[in-house]
Amino acid sequence: MPELPEVEVVRRGLEQHVRGRTVAEAVLSGSRVARRHPAGPADLAARVAGARVEQVDRRGKYLWLVLRPPHDDPQALVVHLGMSGQLLVEAPDAPREKHLHATFDFTDAGPQLRFVDQRTFGGLALAELHPDPHGGPTHPHGIPAPVLHIAPDPLDPVFDRAAAVRRMKASSSEVKRVLLDQRVVSGIGNIYADEALWRAGVHGRRPASALTRPALGRLLDHATDVMRAALGQGGTSFDALYVNVNGASGYFDRSLDAYGRTGRPCRRCGTPIVREEFMNRSSHSCPRCQVRPRSPRP
């Protein structure tokens, strides 16, 4: 699934292409794209028509458009990208994609916004906006109700590194599991957790509570650094599903040190990178640089 850098790349593209424009018409194909919107696709389409895009916002891996309908308070169009969701900006007469599920036309007759989703795990939903519980200037319109429980991400000005370290230190769970907990720190997914752990020389199976506070702080710093680097390269794209609004892929996969490098030499010591099963996913690490903790005796 796309992580913070990939979602931020999409957010920046939308900010450039749709902010300030007014929706003339939305067309949703089928009911699955709006399954998270209880009133259904017809209601969603009717409610966004005539609304102005005030802001394109993000927290962690969650993305939403702040829409201001005529004579009403702003609301959030929350976009769930899922495993293969794409937001594309294209000419209205461009060929329709095979897995096109929603189109948004604007009153200026300019480029059209399309939601394409090959695996149909993503979707759209309208949600009320609430004051940001963490404060700060980043989200002046508030946070959508479904995102209120999500912690700030390391690129957010309101991110509290010390508080995140305290929450991690208080957990006896494996440190990679804690990194992936969006209630502790948001935006970090499987790829960048593996990269941060490799940079820190820490195995993901180690209990978070067993690490010192300085070590946990350095781990968060590594996660921040690697996500900034990925953002600078357009994110990580392993296939054509992860693209920006213009359909271009990122290329940070060429710079990965651990994730997806099974059997290839560690860039630090030359030991082959190993892959392990973890939470129905894969973990990648160097068995020499990141010593796996001993399993407790029965």
mmCIF file of C-alpha atoms in Angstrom, residues 70-294:
data_model
loop_
_atom_site.group_PDB
_atom_site.id
_atom_site.type_symbol
_atom_site.label_atom_id
_atom_site.label_comp_id
_atom_site.label_asym_id
_atom_site.label_seq_id
_atom_site.Cartn_x
_atom_site.Cartn_y
_atom_site.Cartn_z
ATOM 1 C CA PRO A 70 -22.439 26.607 -1.564
ATOM 2 C CA HIS A 71 -23.950 28.070 1.603
ATOM 3 C CA ASP A 72 -22.607 25.308 3.861
ATOM 4 C CA ASP A 73 -19.652 24.360 6.044
ATOM 5 C CA PRO A 74 -16.615 22.610 4.564
ATOM 6 C CA GLN A 75 -16.606 18.841 4.409
ATOM 7 C CA ALA A 76 -13.918 16.275 3.622
ATOM 8 C CA LEU A 77 -13.847 13.977 0.617
ATOM 9 C CA VAL A 78 -11.678 11.211 2.059
ATOM 10 C CA VAL A 79 -9.786 9.236 -0.577
ATOM 11 C CA HIS A 80 -8.843 5.666 0.332
ATOM 12 C CA LEU A 81 -6.154 4.625 -2.142
ATOM 13 C CA GLY A 82 -6.064 1.024 -0.922
ATOM 14 C CA MET A 83 -3.555 -1.163 -2.746
ATOM 15 C CA SER A 84 -4.017 0.206 -6.245
ATOM 16 C CA GLY A 85 -6.028 3.444 -6.123
ATOM 17 C CA GLN A 86 -4.854 6.267 -8.374
ATOM 18 C CA LEU A 87 -5.932 9.888 -8.696
ATOM 19 C CA LEU A 88 -5.163 11.103 -12.200
ATOM 20 C CA VAL A 89 -5.526 14.544 -13.777
ATOM 21 C CA GLU A 90 -6.376 14.163 -17.459
ATOM 22 C CA ALA A 91 -8.151 15.881 -20.317
ATOM 23 C CA PRO A 92 -11.903 15.136 -20.277
ATOM 24 C CA ASP A 93 -11.683 13.541 -23.718
ATOM 25 C CA ALA A 94 -8.707 11.298 -22.831
ATOM 26 C CA PRO A 95 -9.374 7.553 -23.250
ATOM 27 C CA ARG A 96 -11.123 6.081 -20.237
ATOM 28 C CA GLU A 97 -9.086 3.693 -18.134
ATOM 29 C CA LYS A 98 -10.306 0.109 -17.801
ATOM 30 C CA HIS A 99 -10.689 0.428 -14.037
ATOM 31 C CA LEU A 100 -12.091 3.973 -13.905
ATOM 32 C CA HIS A 101 -14.538 4.322 -11.002
ATOM 33 C CA ALA A 102 -15.134 8.066 -10.648
ATOM 34 C CA THR A 103 -14.705 11.280 -12.615
ATOM 35 C CA PHE A 104 -14.864 14.883 -11.428
ATOM 36 C CA ASP A 105 -15.447 17.668 -13.938
ATOM 37 C CA PHE A 106 -14.952 21.307 -12.986
ATOM 38 C CA THR A 107 -16.741 24.506 -13.908
ATOM 39 C CA ASP A 108 -13.655 25.904 -15.648
ATOM 40 C CA ALA A 109 -13.816 23.057 -18.215
ATOM 41 C CA GLY A 110 -10.181 22.286 -17.474
ATOM 42 C CA PRO A 111 -8.559 18.925 -16.738
ATOM 43 C CA GLN A 112 -10.696 16.190 -15.239
ATOM 44 C CA LEU A 113 -9.902 14.381 -11.986
ATOM 45 C CA ARG A 114 -10.246 10.597 -12.188
ATOM 46 C CA PHE A 115 -10.207 7.855 -9.576
ATOM 47 C CA VAL A 116 -8.870 4.581 -10.988
ATOM 48 C CA ASP A 117 -8.583 1.419 -8.922
ATOM 49 C CA GLN A 118 -7.620 -1.914 -10.421
ATOM 50 C CA ARG A 119 -8.119 -4.020 -7.282
ATOM 51 C CA THR A 120 -11.107 -2.005 -5.957
ATOM 52 C CA PHE A 121 -9.850 -1.925 -2.358
ATOM 53 C CA GLY A 122 -9.908 1.891 -2.369
ATOM 54 C CA GLY A 123 -12.823 4.288 -2.459
ATOM 55 C CA LEU A 124 -14.314 7.683 -1.653
ATOM 56 C CA ALA A 125 -16.380 8.934 1.271
ATOM 57 C CA LEU A 126 -17.627 12.252 2.638
ATOM 58 C CA ALA A 127 -16.918 12.994 6.289
ATOM 59 C CA GLU A 128 -17.390 15.825 8.757
ATOM 60 C CA LEU A 129 -14.372 17.895 9.747
ATOM 61 C CA HIS A 130 -13.414 18.296 13.410
ATOM 62 C CA PRO A 131 -10.779 20.464 15.117
ATOM 63 C CA ASP A 132 -7.337 18.873 15.015
ATOM 64 C CA PRO A 133 -6.764 17.331 18.469
ATOM 65 C CA HIS A 134 -3.047 17.986 18.053
ATOM 66 C CA GLY A 135 -3.471 21.657 17.115
ATOM 67 C CA GLY A 136 -1.054 23.499 14.895
ATOM 68 C CA PRO A 137 -1.506 25.396 11.618
ATOM 69 C CA THR A 138 -1.224 22.435 9.225
ATOM 70 C CA HIS A 139 -4.931 21.561 9.107
ATOM 71 C CA PRO A 140 -6.842 24.849 9.447
ATOM 72 C CA HIS A 141 -10.124 23.277 8.312
ATOM 73 C CA GLY A 142 -9.828 20.365 10.735
ATOM 74 C CA ILE A 143 -9.492 16.602 10.479
ATOM 75 C CA PRO A 144 -12.076 14.182 9.019
ATOM 76 C CA ALA A 145 -13.837 12.061 11.612
ATOM 77 C CA PRO A 146 -12.318 8.763 10.349
ATOM 78 C CA VAL A 147 -8.795 10.211 10.732
ATOM 79 C CA LEU A 148 -9.085 11.699 14.220
ATOM 80 C CA HIS A 149 -7.451 8.671 15.872
ATOM 81 C CA ILE A 150 -4.369 8.887 13.636
ATOM 82 C CA ALA A 151 -1.189 10.290 15.193
ATOM 83 C CA PRO A 152 0.777 13.065 13.466
ATOM 84 C CA ASP A 153 3.458 11.884 11.076
ATOM 85 C CA PRO A 154 7.153 12.823 11.305
ATOM 86 C CA LEU A 155 6.820 15.446 8.546
ATOM 87 C CA ASP A 156 3.974 17.258 10.309
ATOM 88 C CA PRO A 157 5.028 20.419 12.220
ATOM 89 C CA VAL A 158 2.928 19.244 15.187
ATOM 90 C CA PHE A 159 4.779 15.920 15.406
ATOM 91 C CA ASP A 160 6.055 15.454 18.965
ATOM 92 C CA ARG A 161 9.142 13.265 18.745
ATOM 93 C CA ALA A 162 9.551 12.987 22.501
ATOM 94 C CA ALA A 163 5.923 11.917 22.976
ATOM 95 C CA ALA A 164 6.281 9.309 20.218
ATOM 96 C CA VAL A 165 9.413 7.953 21.887
ATOM 97 C CA ARG A 166 7.554 7.683 25.212
ATOM 98 C CA ARG A 167 4.704 5.754 23.585
ATOM 99 C CA MET A 168 7.160 3.410 21.880
ATOM 100 C CA LYS A 169 9.183 2.849 25.050
ATOM 101 C CA ALA A 170 6.007 1.960 26.952
ATOM 102 C CA SER A 171 5.166 -0.840 24.500
ATOM 103 C CA SER A 172 6.364 -4.411 24.908
ATOM 104 C CA SER A 173 5.395 -5.188 21.299
ATOM 105 C CA GLU A 174 8.001 -5.797 18.611
ATOM 106 C CA VAL A 175 9.467 -2.501 17.498
ATOM 107 C CA LYS A 176 8.465 -2.912 13.856
ATOM 108 C CA ARG A 177 4.878 -3.558 14.933
ATOM 109 C CA VAL A 178 4.996 -0.304 16.930
ATOM 110 C CA LEU A 179 6.412 1.619 13.973
ATOM 111 C CA LEU A 180 3.467 0.409 11.880
ATOM 112 C CA ASP A 181 0.910 1.433 14.537
ATOM 113 C CA GLN A 182 -0.657 4.588 13.068
ATOM 114 C CA ARG A 183 -1.898 5.583 16.541
ATOM 115 C CA VAL A 184 1.713 5.922 17.709
ATOM 116 C CA VAL A 185 3.241 7.575 14.645
ATOM 117 C CA SER A 186 1.542 7.751 11.262
ATOM 118 C CA GLY A 187 2.767 7.464 7.710
ATOM 119 C CA ILE A 188 5.302 4.666 8.197
ATOM 120 C CA GLY A 189 4.424 1.457 6.376
ATOM 121 C CA ASN A 190 6.214 -1.783 5.670
ATOM 122 C CA ILE A 191 8.756 -0.417 3.191
ATOM 123 C CA TYR A 192 10.007 2.527 5.221
ATOM 124 C CA ALA A 193 9.898 0.612 8.513
ATOM 125 C CA ASP A 194 12.329 -1.922 7.038
ATOM 126 C CA GLU A 195 14.519 0.883 5.718
ATOM 127 C CA ALA A 196 14.563 2.754 9.039
ATOM 128 C CA LEU A 197 15.355 -0.424 10.986
ATOM 129 C CA TRP A 198 18.210 -1.252 8.589
ATOM 130 C CA ARG A 199 19.666 2.228 8.962
ATOM 131 C CA ALA A 200 19.388 1.971 12.753
ATOM 132 C CA GLY A 201 20.899 -1.545 12.839
ATOM 133 C CA VAL A 202 17.882 -2.844 14.768
ATOM 134 C CA HIS A 203 15.953 -6.032 14.088
ATOM 135 C CA GLY A 204 12.212 -5.470 13.842
ATOM 136 C CA ARG A 205 11.461 -8.339 16.240
ATOM 137 C CA ARG A 206 13.146 -6.613 19.160
ATOM 138 C CA PRO A 207 10.679 -5.383 21.805
ATOM 139 C CA ALA A 208 10.332 -1.614 21.656
ATOM 140 C CA SER A 209 10.628 -1.451 25.447
ATOM 141 C CA ALA A 210 14.068 -3.108 25.247
ATOM 142 C CA LEU A 211 15.489 -0.193 23.279
ATOM 143 C CA THR A 212 16.733 2.948 24.981
ATOM 144 C CA ARG A 213 14.925 6.222 24.451
ATOM 145 C CA PRO A 214 17.874 7.637 22.445
ATOM 146 C CA ALA A 215 17.832 4.533 20.225
ATOM 147 C CA LEU A 216 14.096 4.905 19.633
ATOM 148 C CA GLY A 217 14.592 8.568 18.831
ATOM 149 C CA ARG A 218 17.302 7.720 16.305
ATOM 150 C CA LEU A 219 14.991 5.112 14.753
ATOM 151 C CA LEU A 220 12.286 7.740 14.263
ATOM 152 C CA ASP A 221 14.894 10.094 12.806
ATOM 153 C CA HIS A 222 15.931 7.415 10.315
ATOM 154 C CA ALA A 223 12.292 6.901 9.341
ATOM 155 C CA THR A 224 11.944 10.642 8.817
ATOM 156 C CA ASP A 225 15.116 10.861 6.747
ATOM 157 C CA VAL A 226 14.278 7.924 4.498
ATOM 158 C CA MET A 227 10.763 9.207 3.842
ATOM 159 C CA ARG A 228 12.093 12.663 2.978
ATOM 160 C CA ALA A 229 14.568 11.063 0.586
ATOM 161 C CA ALA A 230 11.808 8.969 -1.001
ATOM 162 C CA LEU A 231 9.606 12.034 -1.349
ATOM 163 C CA GLY A 232 12.404 13.782 -3.211
ATOM 164 C CA GLN A 233 12.417 10.938 -5.745
ATOM 165 C CA GLY A 234 8.655 10.758 -6.225
ATOM 166 C CA GLY A 235 8.127 7.858 -3.826
ATOM 167 C CA THR A 236 8.667 4.146 -4.306
ATOM 168 C CA SER A 237 7.071 2.435 -7.312
ATOM 169 C CA PHE A 238 7.438 -1.313 -7.812
ATOM 170 C CA ASP A 239 4.831 -1.423 -10.581
ATOM 171 C CA ALA A 240 2.561 0.857 -12.601
ATOM 172 C CA LEU A 241 0.026 1.105 -9.764
ATOM 173 C CA TYR A 242 1.974 3.693 -7.752
ATOM 174 C CA VAL A 243 1.975 6.881 -9.793
ATOM 175 C CA ASN A 244 1.512 10.606 -9.333
ATOM 176 C CA VAL A 245 -1.435 12.544 -10.769
ATOM 177 C CA ASN A 246 0.319 12.729 -14.141
ATOM 178 C CA GLY A 247 0.800 8.960 -14.271
ATOM 179 C CA ALA A 248 4.568 9.045 -13.599
ATOM 180 C CA SER A 249 6.231 6.525 -11.282
ATOM 181 C CA GLY A 250 8.644 7.339 -8.481
ATOM 182 C CA TYR A 251 12.091 5.788 -8.499
ATOM 183 C CA PHE A 252 13.167 5.503 -4.847
ATOM 184 C CA ASP A 253 13.012 1.692 -5.187
ATOM 185 C CA ARG A 254 16.485 1.992 -6.736
ATOM 186 C CA SER A 255 17.782 3.449 -3.457
ATOM 187 C CA LEU A 256 16.265 0.933 -1.042
ATOM 188 C CA ASP A 257 18.767 -0.751 1.281
ATOM 189 C CA ALA A 258 16.647 -3.566 2.737
ATOM 190 C CA TYR A 259 13.101 -3.860 1.418
ATOM 191 C CA GLY A 260 12.800 -6.086 -1.643
ATOM 192 C CA ARG A 261 16.534 -6.951 -1.665
ATOM 193 C CA THR A 262 16.272 -10.603 -0.593
ATOM 194 C CA GLY A 263 19.525 -12.433 -1.316
ATOM 195 C CA ARG A 264 21.361 -9.303 -2.407
ATOM 196 C CA PRO A 265 24.403 -8.108 -0.424
ATOM 197 C CA CYS A 266 23.897 -5.685 2.440
ATOM 198 C CA ARG A 267 25.297 -2.327 1.388
ATOM 199 C CA ARG A 268 27.089 -2.078 4.764
ATOM 200 C CA CYS A 269 28.645 -5.504 5.322
ATOM 201 C CA GLY A 270 27.940 -7.608 2.243
ATOM 202 C CA THR A 271 25.846 -10.251 4.016
ATOM 203 C CA PRO A 272 22.832 -11.337 1.927
ATOM 204 C CA ILE A 273 19.583 -9.657 2.952
ATOM 205 C CA VAL A 274 16.998 -12.104 4.310
ATOM 206 C CA ARG A 275 13.216 -12.053 4.089
ATOM 207 C CA GLU A 276 10.929 -13.154 6.914
ATOM 208 C CA GLU A 277 7.174 -13.374 7.317
ATOM 209 C CA PHE A 278 5.771 -10.628 9.529
ATOM 210 C CA MET A 279 2.114 -9.729 10.160
ATOM 211 C CA ASN A 280 1.011 -11.296 6.856
ATOM 212 C CA ARG A 281 3.677 -9.236 5.096
ATOM 213 C CA SER A 282 7.423 -9.463 4.574
ATOM 214 C CA SER A 283 10.302 -8.100 6.596
ATOM 215 C CA HIS A 284 13.743 -7.589 5.107
ATOM 216 C CA SER A 285 16.895 -7.252 7.183
ATOM 217 C CA CYS A 286 20.603 -7.966 7.337
ATOM 218 C CA PRO A 287 21.280 -10.911 9.674
ATOM 219 C CA ARG A 288 24.688 -9.491 10.574
ATOM 220 C CA CYS A 289 23.871 -5.787 10.998
ATOM 221 C CA GLN A 290 20.464 -6.454 12.555
ATOM 222 C CA VAL A 291 20.852 -9.394 14.892
ATOM 223 C CA ARG A 292 17.563 -11.171 15.478
ATOM 224 C CA PRO A 293 16.681 -11.397 19.192
ATOM 225 C CA ARG A 294 16.692 -14.831 20.753
#
